[in-house]
């Protein structure tokens, strides 16, 4: 009688241990999931901050140089200074806008680059020329800012 009870006892013990192991494994995963999500969100926030730091450092430097150039151009070339002022305003408007929309059409990115490059062309006069060519099919492609 003992030998006939051993097989079911071993079988049910193995099933019980398997279910217990599965239960504890799933429970540990459920408990750890919010921590993994928090860690992932913190890492994403740190990456965003790291990517914005150079942009925040570049903007004041660029603005300082561009405004000094405008001030220098006003007496000699007021039309160039006026165009540069409009380009600076357009570039700054675009630079401050990504906080409200993280994805924009590629044409917006290209226009910001054109405004920036035109400011530099006006600053450096004949020493800098830039041509931007873009396939019309990619104009509506979304771009991350």
Short mmCIF file of N, CA and C in Angstrom, two decimals, residues 2-106:
data_model
loop_
_atom_site.label_atom_id
_atom_site.label_comp_id
_atom_site.label_asym_id
_atom_site.label_seq_id
_atom_site.Cartn_x
_atom_site.Cartn_y
_atom_site.Cartn_z
N UNK A 2 1.98 1.25 0.65
CA UNK A 2 2.86 2.41 0.70
C UNK A 2 3.45 2.70 -0.67
N UNK A 3 3.79 1.68 -1.46
CA UNK A 3 4.36 1.89 -2.79
C UNK A 3 3.33 2.50 -3.73
N UNK A 4 2.06 2.12 -3.57
CA UNK A 4 1.03 2.67 -4.45
C UNK A 4 0.71 4.13 -4.11
N UNK A 5 0.96 4.54 -2.85
CA UNK A 5 0.74 5.94 -2.45
C UNK A 5 1.94 6.83 -2.81
N UNK A 6 3.10 6.28 -3.04
CA UNK A 6 4.31 7.07 -3.29
C UNK A 6 4.24 7.80 -4.63
N UNK A 7 3.74 7.16 -5.66
CA UNK A 7 3.70 7.79 -6.99
C UNK A 7 2.79 9.02 -7.00
N UNK A 8 1.53 8.90 -6.49
CA UNK A 8 0.70 10.11 -6.48
C UNK A 8 1.27 11.20 -5.56
N UNK A 9 1.88 10.80 -4.44
CA UNK A 9 2.44 11.79 -3.52
C UNK A 9 3.57 12.55 -4.20
N UNK A 10 4.46 11.85 -4.88
CA UNK A 10 5.56 12.51 -5.59
C UNK A 10 5.00 13.40 -6.71
N UNK A 11 4.02 12.90 -7.44
CA UNK A 11 3.42 13.67 -8.54
C UNK A 11 2.78 14.96 -8.02
N UNK A 12 1.93 14.84 -6.98
CA UNK A 12 1.24 16.03 -6.45
C UNK A 12 2.21 16.99 -5.77
N UNK A 13 3.26 16.45 -5.16
CA UNK A 13 4.28 17.31 -4.56
C UNK A 13 5.01 18.09 -5.66
N UNK A 14 5.34 17.44 -6.75
CA UNK A 14 6.00 18.12 -7.87
C UNK A 14 5.10 19.19 -8.48
N UNK A 15 3.80 18.85 -8.64
CA UNK A 15 2.85 19.84 -9.17
C UNK A 15 2.74 21.02 -8.21
N UNK A 16 2.62 20.73 -6.91
CA UNK A 16 2.52 21.81 -5.91
C UNK A 16 3.76 22.70 -5.93
N UNK A 17 4.94 22.08 -5.98
CA UNK A 17 6.17 22.86 -6.02
C UNK A 17 6.27 23.68 -7.31
N UNK A 18 5.84 23.11 -8.43
CA UNK A 18 5.85 23.83 -9.70
C UNK A 18 4.93 25.04 -9.66
N UNK A 19 3.71 24.84 -9.17
CA UNK A 19 2.77 25.96 -9.07
C UNK A 19 3.26 27.02 -8.08
N UNK A 20 3.84 26.57 -6.98
CA UNK A 20 4.37 27.52 -5.99
C UNK A 20 5.51 28.35 -6.60
N UNK A 21 6.39 27.68 -7.30
CA UNK A 21 7.49 28.39 -7.95
C UNK A 21 6.96 29.38 -8.98
N UNK A 22 5.99 28.95 -9.79
CA UNK A 22 5.40 29.85 -10.78
C UNK A 22 4.72 31.04 -10.09
N UNK A 23 3.99 30.79 -9.01
CA UNK A 23 3.31 31.86 -8.29
C UNK A 23 4.31 32.89 -7.75
N UNK A 24 5.36 32.42 -7.10
CA UNK A 24 6.34 33.35 -6.54
C UNK A 24 7.11 34.10 -7.63
N UNK A 25 7.37 33.41 -8.71
CA UNK A 25 8.07 34.05 -9.83
C UNK A 25 7.22 35.18 -10.41
N UNK A 26 5.96 34.90 -10.69
CA UNK A 26 5.05 35.90 -11.25
C UNK A 26 4.85 37.05 -10.26
N UNK A 27 4.69 36.72 -8.99
CA UNK A 27 4.49 37.76 -7.97
C UNK A 27 5.72 38.67 -7.88
N UNK A 28 6.91 38.09 -7.92
CA UNK A 28 8.13 38.89 -7.87
C UNK A 28 8.24 39.79 -9.11
N UNK A 29 7.83 39.27 -10.26
CA UNK A 29 7.86 40.07 -11.48
C UNK A 29 6.87 41.23 -11.41
N UNK A 30 5.68 40.97 -10.89
CA UNK A 30 4.66 42.02 -10.74
C UNK A 30 5.14 43.10 -9.76
N UNK A 31 5.79 42.70 -8.69
CA UNK A 31 6.29 43.65 -7.71
C UNK A 31 7.45 44.47 -8.30
N UNK A 32 8.29 43.85 -9.10
CA UNK A 32 9.47 44.53 -9.66
C UNK A 32 9.14 45.40 -10.86
N UNK A 33 8.01 45.15 -11.52
CA UNK A 33 7.68 45.90 -12.74
C UNK A 33 7.57 47.41 -12.51
N UNK A 34 6.87 47.91 -11.48
CA UNK A 34 6.82 49.37 -11.28
C UNK A 34 8.21 49.98 -11.07
N UNK A 35 9.09 49.26 -10.40
CA UNK A 35 10.46 49.77 -10.20
C UNK A 35 11.20 49.86 -11.52
N UNK A 36 11.01 48.87 -12.39
CA UNK A 36 11.65 48.92 -13.71
C UNK A 36 11.10 50.08 -14.53
N UNK A 37 9.79 50.30 -14.43
CA UNK A 37 9.18 51.42 -15.16
C UNK A 37 9.72 52.74 -14.64
N UNK A 38 9.80 52.90 -13.31
CA UNK A 38 10.33 54.14 -12.72
C UNK A 38 11.78 54.36 -13.14
N UNK A 39 12.57 53.30 -13.14
CA UNK A 39 13.97 53.40 -13.54
C UNK A 39 14.08 53.79 -15.02
N UNK A 40 13.24 53.21 -15.85
CA UNK A 40 13.25 53.54 -17.28
C UNK A 40 12.83 54.99 -17.51
N UNK A 41 11.81 55.45 -16.80
CA UNK A 41 11.38 56.85 -16.94
C UNK A 41 12.45 57.81 -16.45
N UNK A 42 13.12 57.47 -15.36
CA UNK A 42 14.19 58.32 -14.85
C UNK A 42 15.35 58.38 -15.83
N UNK A 43 15.67 57.25 -16.42
CA UNK A 43 16.75 57.23 -17.41
C UNK A 43 16.37 58.04 -18.65
N UNK A 44 15.11 57.96 -19.08
CA UNK A 44 14.66 58.74 -20.23
C UNK A 44 14.71 60.24 -19.92
N UNK A 45 14.30 60.61 -18.71
CA UNK A 45 14.35 62.02 -18.32
C UNK A 45 15.79 62.51 -18.26
N UNK A 46 16.69 61.69 -17.76
CA UNK A 46 18.10 62.07 -17.70
C UNK A 46 18.68 62.24 -19.11
N UNK A 47 18.29 61.36 -20.02
CA UNK A 47 18.76 61.46 -21.40
C UNK A 47 18.24 62.72 -22.06
N UNK A 48 16.93 63.03 -21.84
CA UNK A 48 16.38 64.27 -22.41
C UNK A 48 17.11 65.49 -21.86
N UNK A 49 17.38 65.50 -20.55
CA UNK A 49 18.09 66.65 -19.96
C UNK A 49 19.50 66.76 -20.52
N UNK A 50 20.14 65.63 -20.71
CA UNK A 50 21.50 65.63 -21.26
C UNK A 50 21.51 66.14 -22.69
N UNK A 51 20.49 65.81 -23.46
CA UNK A 51 20.41 66.27 -24.84
C UNK A 51 20.05 67.75 -24.92
N UNK A 52 19.30 68.26 -23.95
CA UNK A 52 18.92 69.67 -23.98
C UNK A 52 20.03 70.58 -23.47
N UNK A 53 20.93 70.07 -22.65
CA UNK A 53 21.98 70.91 -22.08
C UNK A 53 22.83 71.60 -23.15
N UNK A 54 23.33 70.90 -24.17
CA UNK A 54 24.11 71.62 -25.20
C UNK A 54 23.27 72.66 -25.93
N UNK A 55 22.01 72.35 -26.14
CA UNK A 55 21.13 73.30 -26.82
C UNK A 55 20.97 74.57 -25.98
N UNK A 56 20.81 74.40 -24.68
CA UNK A 56 20.66 75.55 -23.79
C UNK A 56 21.96 76.34 -23.69
N UNK A 57 23.09 75.67 -23.81
CA UNK A 57 24.38 76.36 -23.78
C UNK A 57 24.64 77.07 -25.10
N UNK A 58 24.23 76.45 -26.20
CA UNK A 58 24.46 77.02 -27.52
C UNK A 58 23.61 78.26 -27.76
N UNK A 59 22.36 78.23 -27.34
CA UNK A 59 21.44 79.34 -27.63
C UNK A 59 21.94 80.68 -27.11
N UNK A 60 22.38 80.82 -25.86
CA UNK A 60 22.87 82.12 -25.42
C UNK A 60 24.11 82.58 -26.19
N UNK A 61 25.01 81.66 -26.48
CA UNK A 61 26.22 82.00 -27.22
C UNK A 61 25.86 82.48 -28.63
N UNK A 62 25.00 81.74 -29.29
CA UNK A 62 24.55 82.11 -30.62
C UNK A 62 23.84 83.46 -30.58
N UNK A 63 22.95 83.62 -29.63
CA UNK A 63 22.18 84.86 -29.52
C UNK A 63 23.10 86.06 -29.28
N UNK A 64 24.06 85.90 -28.40
CA UNK A 64 25.01 86.97 -28.11
C UNK A 64 25.77 87.39 -29.38
N UNK A 65 26.30 86.41 -30.10
CA UNK A 65 27.04 86.71 -31.33
C UNK A 65 26.15 87.34 -32.39
N UNK A 66 24.96 86.80 -32.56
CA UNK A 66 24.06 87.31 -33.59
C UNK A 66 23.62 88.74 -33.27
N UNK A 67 23.31 89.03 -32.02
CA UNK A 67 22.90 90.39 -31.65
C UNK A 67 24.05 91.39 -31.78
N UNK A 68 25.25 90.96 -31.46
CA UNK A 68 26.40 91.84 -31.67
C UNK A 68 26.61 92.15 -33.15
N UNK A 69 26.38 91.15 -33.99
CA UNK A 69 26.50 91.36 -35.43
C UNK A 69 25.42 92.32 -35.92
N UNK A 70 24.20 92.16 -35.43
CA UNK A 70 23.11 93.07 -35.80
C UNK A 70 23.47 94.49 -35.40
N UNK A 71 23.95 94.65 -34.17
CA UNK A 71 24.33 95.98 -33.69
C UNK A 71 25.43 96.59 -34.56
N UNK A 72 26.36 95.78 -35.01
CA UNK A 72 27.45 96.29 -35.85
C UNK A 72 26.95 96.63 -37.25
N UNK A 73 25.93 95.91 -37.74
CA UNK A 73 25.42 96.11 -39.10
C UNK A 73 24.47 97.30 -39.21
N UNK A 74 23.85 97.71 -38.13
CA UNK A 74 22.82 98.77 -38.20
C UNK A 74 23.34 100.04 -38.86
N UNK A 75 24.50 100.60 -38.48
CA UNK A 75 24.93 101.85 -39.12
C UNK A 75 25.29 101.69 -40.60
N UNK A 76 25.95 100.58 -40.96
CA UNK A 76 26.47 100.42 -42.32
C UNK A 76 25.47 99.76 -43.28
N UNK A 77 24.71 98.80 -42.77
CA UNK A 77 23.84 98.02 -43.63
C UNK A 77 22.53 97.73 -42.90
N UNK A 78 21.62 98.69 -42.82
CA UNK A 78 20.40 98.49 -42.04
C UNK A 78 19.48 97.41 -42.62
N UNK A 79 19.47 97.21 -43.93
CA UNK A 79 18.62 96.17 -44.52
C UNK A 79 19.08 94.78 -44.07
N UNK A 80 20.38 94.55 -44.07
CA UNK A 80 20.93 93.28 -43.61
C UNK A 80 20.64 93.08 -42.12
N UNK A 81 20.76 94.15 -41.34
CA UNK A 81 20.48 94.05 -39.90
C UNK A 81 19.02 93.72 -39.66
N UNK A 82 18.12 94.31 -40.46
CA UNK A 82 16.69 94.03 -40.32
C UNK A 82 16.39 92.58 -40.68
N UNK A 83 16.97 92.10 -41.79
CA UNK A 83 16.75 90.70 -42.17
C UNK A 83 17.29 89.76 -41.10
N UNK A 84 18.46 90.07 -40.57
CA UNK A 84 19.05 89.23 -39.53
C UNK A 84 18.16 89.22 -38.29
N UNK A 85 17.60 90.35 -37.94
CA UNK A 85 16.71 90.42 -36.77
C UNK A 85 15.49 89.53 -36.99
N UNK A 86 14.92 89.57 -38.19
CA UNK A 86 13.76 88.72 -38.50
C UNK A 86 14.15 87.24 -38.44
N UNK A 87 15.32 86.90 -38.95
CA UNK A 87 15.78 85.51 -38.94
C UNK A 87 16.05 85.03 -37.51
N UNK A 88 16.63 85.90 -36.70
CA UNK A 88 16.88 85.54 -35.29
C UNK A 88 15.55 85.27 -34.60
N UNK A 89 14.57 86.14 -34.84
CA UNK A 89 13.25 85.95 -34.22
C UNK A 89 12.63 84.63 -34.67
N UNK A 90 12.73 84.31 -35.96
CA UNK A 90 12.16 83.06 -36.47
C UNK A 90 12.86 81.86 -35.86
N UNK A 91 14.18 81.94 -35.78
CA UNK A 91 14.94 80.82 -35.21
C UNK A 91 14.62 80.64 -33.72
N UNK A 92 14.56 81.72 -32.99
CA UNK A 92 14.25 81.62 -31.56
C UNK A 92 12.83 81.12 -31.33
N UNK A 93 11.90 81.56 -32.17
CA UNK A 93 10.51 81.08 -32.06
C UNK A 93 10.49 79.57 -32.24
N UNK A 94 11.20 79.09 -33.24
CA UNK A 94 11.26 77.65 -33.48
C UNK A 94 11.96 76.92 -32.34
N UNK A 95 13.04 77.50 -31.83
CA UNK A 95 13.81 76.85 -30.76
C UNK A 95 13.02 76.72 -29.47
N UNK A 96 12.15 77.66 -29.20
CA UNK A 96 11.36 77.61 -27.97
C UNK A 96 10.10 76.77 -28.11
N UNK A 97 9.69 76.48 -29.33
CA UNK A 97 8.45 75.75 -29.57
C UNK A 97 8.50 74.26 -29.26
N UNK A 98 9.64 73.54 -29.36
CA UNK A 98 9.62 72.09 -29.15
C UNK A 98 9.11 71.64 -27.79
N UNK A 99 9.08 72.50 -26.79
CA UNK A 99 8.54 72.09 -25.50
C UNK A 99 7.06 71.76 -25.61
N UNK A 100 6.36 72.36 -26.58
CA UNK A 100 4.94 72.11 -26.73
C UNK A 100 4.64 70.99 -27.71
N UNK A 101 5.59 70.68 -28.61
CA UNK A 101 5.36 69.61 -29.59
C UNK A 101 6.67 68.88 -29.87
N UNK A 102 6.77 67.65 -29.41
CA UNK A 102 8.03 66.92 -29.58
C UNK A 102 8.27 66.41 -31.00
N UNK A 103 7.21 66.35 -31.84
CA UNK A 103 7.36 65.88 -33.21
C UNK A 103 6.80 66.95 -34.14
N UNK A 104 7.55 67.24 -35.21
CA UNK A 104 7.12 68.26 -36.17
C UNK A 104 7.48 67.79 -37.57
N UNK A 105 6.88 68.41 -38.61
CA UNK A 105 7.26 68.04 -39.99
C UNK A 105 8.72 68.41 -40.27
N UNK A 106 9.34 67.65 -41.13
CA UNK A 106 10.74 67.89 -41.48
C UNK A 106 10.93 69.28 -42.09
#
